[in-house]
Amino acid sequence: MTVSQTQLQTLLLPRLKESDIIYQKFRAIHAHIAEGSEVITTIIDDKVETQNIAEAGDYIVKNLTRSEEMYIVPKEKFPRLYQFSKNIDDSWDAYIPKGQIKALEVTPQVLSLLEQTSPFLILAPWGEEQQVEIHDYLVTPLAKQNEIYRVARSAFGETYQPIT
């Protein structure tokens, strides 16, 4: 059974909010503006993480990690999360991340709290299921703390660092 956003927020947001550790992306990203209707499949370590459809004006983002995973950031969120750095080519621009998150590693205790075994599914804020495995991270944006999504363990280590 898929764990809903409501369940995640009820069970995990209190733990995320009480954590003193804040993380920030430390790698630049590449991005371009979507024309609309592009289907973006996020693949990390040869596994499909999620899929989403871009609307016109959204941003298609590529992380500069081993997997070079791609995902969509809604146009209204992008300026809050990234600052323009430089033009790369006709397709991509480089941006510096400025968004911050709180994170909770998926441990046996978290599995117990959610009444799940590894792997399990959550409903991501954008309406698609994400498969979560032990030692992945469940994260919430610091600015609003109103959604929870998965970041694969390998991507988390390549992308985020604690700043507090």
GROMACS .gro file of C-alpha atoms in nm:
model
  164
    1MET     CA    1   0.000   0.000   0.000
    2THR     CA    2   0.130   0.345  -0.094
    3VAL     CA    3   0.200   0.586   0.192
    4SER     CA    4   0.014   0.912   0.124
    5GLN     CA    5   0.142   1.266   0.173
    6THR     CA    6  -0.104   1.306   0.460
    7GLN     CA    7   0.039   0.999   0.635
    8LEU     CA    8   0.398   1.112   0.572
    9GLN     CA    9   0.327   1.459   0.706
   10THR     CA   10   0.141   1.332   1.012
   11LEU     CA   11   0.405   1.076   1.105
   12LEU     CA   12   0.731   1.234   0.987
   13LEU     CA   13   0.698   1.614   0.978
   14PRO     CA   14   0.726   1.644   1.359
   15ARG     CA   15   1.056   1.450   1.348
   16LEU     CA   16   1.183   1.648   1.052
   17LYS     CA   17   1.093   1.982   1.214
   18GLU     CA   18   1.266   1.900   1.542
   19SER     CA   19   1.592   1.811   1.369
   20ASP     CA   20   1.867   2.073   1.411
   21ILE     CA   21   2.042   1.970   1.090
   22ILE     CA   22   1.972   2.170   0.775
   23TYR     CA   23   2.104   2.049   0.440
   24GLN     CA   24   2.175   2.240   0.122
   25LYS     CA   25   2.268   2.126  -0.226
   26PHE     CA   26   2.634   2.191  -0.289
   27ARG     CA   27   2.653   2.115  -0.661
   28ALA     CA   28   2.541   2.344  -0.938
   29ILE     CA   29   2.268   2.213  -1.166
   30HIS     CA   30   2.188   2.258  -1.532
   31ALA     CA   31   1.837   2.362  -1.630
   32HIS     CA   32   1.624   2.489  -1.915
   33ILE     CA   33   1.267   2.607  -1.951
   34ALA     CA   34   1.018   2.342  -2.060
   35GLU     CA   35   0.806   2.392  -2.369
   36GLY     CA   36   0.532   2.181  -2.210
   37SER     CA   37   0.427   1.815  -2.223
   38GLU     CA   38   0.782   1.682  -2.190
   39VAL     CA   39   0.781   1.354  -1.999
   40ILE     CA   40   1.079   1.343  -1.764
   41THR     CA   41   1.180   1.013  -1.607
   42THR     CA   42   1.416   1.043  -1.311
   43ILE     CA   43   1.667   0.756  -1.314
   44ILE     CA   44   1.924   0.704  -1.038
   45ASP     CA   45   2.167   0.412  -1.036
   46ASP     CA   46   1.981   0.258  -1.332
   47LYS     CA   47   1.650   0.255  -1.140
   48VAL     CA   48   1.346   0.463  -1.226
   49GLU     CA   49   1.277   0.691  -0.930
   50THR     CA   50   0.975   0.881  -1.062
   51GLN     CA   51   0.819   1.032  -1.372
   52ASN     CA   52   0.651   1.367  -1.427
   53ILE     CA   53   0.515   1.578  -1.712
   54ALA     CA   54   0.638   1.936  -1.753
   55GLU     CA   55   0.405   2.225  -1.810
   56ALA     CA   56   0.511   2.517  -2.028
   57GLY     CA   57   0.741   2.742  -1.826
   58ASP     CA   58   0.846   2.475  -1.575
   59TYR     CA   59   1.216   2.399  -1.549
   60ILE     CA   60   1.377   2.073  -1.650
   61VAL     CA   61   1.670   2.022  -1.415
   62LYS     CA   62   1.972   1.795  -1.454
   63ASN     CA   63   2.179   1.719  -1.146
   64LEU     CA   64   2.552   1.705  -1.205
   65THR     CA   65   2.595   1.367  -1.039
   66ARG     CA   66   2.705   1.026  -1.166
   67SER     CA   67   2.346   0.948  -1.269
   68GLU     CA   68   2.282   1.297  -1.414
   69GLU     CA   69   1.923   1.249  -1.300
   70MET     CA   70   1.665   1.485  -1.445
   71TYR     CA   71   1.347   1.614  -1.285
   72ILE     CA   72   1.095   1.897  -1.311
   73VAL     CA   73   1.074   2.204  -1.090
   74PRO     CA   74   0.755   2.413  -1.124
   75LYS     CA   75   0.814   2.763  -1.258
   76GLU     CA   76   0.683   2.927  -0.940
   77LYS     CA   77   0.930   2.734  -0.719
   78PHE     CA   78   1.242   2.756  -0.935
   79PRO     CA   79   1.350   3.117  -0.854
   80ARG     CA   80   1.326   3.039  -0.482
   81LEU     CA   81   1.551   2.733  -0.521
   82TYR     CA   82   1.814   2.833  -0.779
   83GLN     CA   83   2.015   3.138  -0.884
   84PHE     CA   84   2.138   3.183  -1.242
   85SER     CA   85   2.513   3.134  -1.280
   86LYS     CA   86   2.598   3.116  -1.651
   87ASN     CA   87   2.489   3.000  -1.994
   88ILE     CA   88   2.629   2.659  -2.087
   89ASP     CA   89   2.505   2.617  -2.444
   90ASP     CA   90   2.191   2.661  -2.654
   91SER     CA   91   2.002   2.412  -2.437
   92TRP     CA   92   2.127   2.449  -2.079
   93ASP     CA   93   2.210   2.717  -1.823
   94ALA     CA   94   2.399   2.661  -1.497
   95TYR     CA   95   2.236   2.754  -1.166
   96ILE     CA   96   2.357   2.764  -0.807
   97PRO     CA   97   2.122   2.601  -0.556
   98LYS     CA   98   1.990   2.808  -0.267
   99GLY     CA   99   1.706   2.591  -0.134
  100GLN     CA  100   1.750   2.410   0.195
  101ILE     CA  101   1.593   2.093   0.331
  102LYS     CA  102   1.555   1.884   0.641
  103ALA     CA  103   1.611   1.512   0.596
  104LEU     CA  104   1.536   1.188   0.772
  105GLU     CA  105   1.724   0.871   0.684
  106VAL     CA  106   1.498   0.570   0.637
  107THR     CA  107   1.605   0.343   0.923
  108PRO     CA  108   1.435   0.038   1.074
  109GLN     CA  109   1.273   0.280   1.323
  110VAL     CA  110   1.126   0.490   1.041
  111LEU     CA  111   1.000   0.175   0.869
  112SER     CA  112   0.833   0.073   1.195
  113LEU     CA  113   0.677   0.416   1.242
  114LEU     CA  114   0.532   0.399   0.889
  115GLU     CA  115   0.435   0.033   0.937
  116GLN     CA  116   0.629  -0.057   0.622
  117THR     CA  117   0.904  -0.291   0.510
  118SER     CA  118   1.174  -0.200   0.259
  119PRO     CA  119   1.111  -0.127  -0.022
  120PHE     CA  120   0.781   0.059  -0.003
  121LEU     CA  121   0.599   0.326  -0.203
  122ILE     CA  122   0.513   0.685  -0.116
  123LEU     CA  123   0.298   0.930  -0.308
  124ALA     CA  124   0.526   1.219  -0.406
  125PRO     CA  125   0.393   1.577  -0.392
  126TRP     CA  126   0.368   1.584  -0.773
  127GLY     CA  127   0.129   1.285  -0.773
  128GLU     CA  128   0.364   1.004  -0.878
  129GLU     CA  129   0.473   0.709  -0.668
  130GLN     CA  130   0.833   0.684  -0.548
  131GLN     CA  131   0.991   0.361  -0.428
  132VAL     CA  132   1.171   0.409  -0.098
  133GLU     CA  133   1.443   0.177   0.029
  134ILE     CA  134   1.620   0.148   0.361
  135HIS     CA  135   1.888   0.421   0.399
  136ASP     CA  136   1.724   0.649   0.141
  137TYR     CA  137   1.620   0.991   0.269
  138LEU     CA  138   1.275   1.142   0.314
  139VAL     CA  139   1.309   1.519   0.290
  140THR     CA  140   1.104   1.836   0.325
  141PRO     CA  141   1.190   2.184   0.194
  142LEU     CA  142   1.291   2.411   0.482
  143ALA     CA  143   1.097   2.712   0.350
  144LYS     CA  144   0.751   2.558   0.376
  145GLN     CA  145   0.785   2.208   0.524
  146ASN     CA  146   0.455   2.111   0.364
  147GLU     CA  147   0.562   1.816   0.148
  148ILE     CA  148   0.783   1.510   0.178
  149TYR     CA  149   0.960   1.324  -0.101
  150ARG     CA  150   1.235   1.067  -0.143
  151VAL     CA  151   1.597   1.128  -0.232
  152ALA     CA  152   1.796   0.813  -0.309
  153ARG     CA  153   2.087   0.750  -0.074
  154SER     CA  154   2.346   0.776  -0.352
  155ALA     CA  155   2.200   1.102  -0.486
  156PHE     CA  156   2.173   1.250  -0.136
  157GLY     CA  157   2.543   1.192  -0.068
  158GLU     CA  158   2.643   1.342  -0.402
  159THR     CA  159   2.413   1.641  -0.375
  160TYR     CA  160   2.354   1.758  -0.016
  161GLN     CA  161   2.573   1.861   0.274
  162PRO     CA  162   2.482   1.976   0.624
  163ILE     CA  163   2.512   2.351   0.680
  164THR     CA  164   2.419   2.351   1.051
   0.00000   0.00000   0.00000
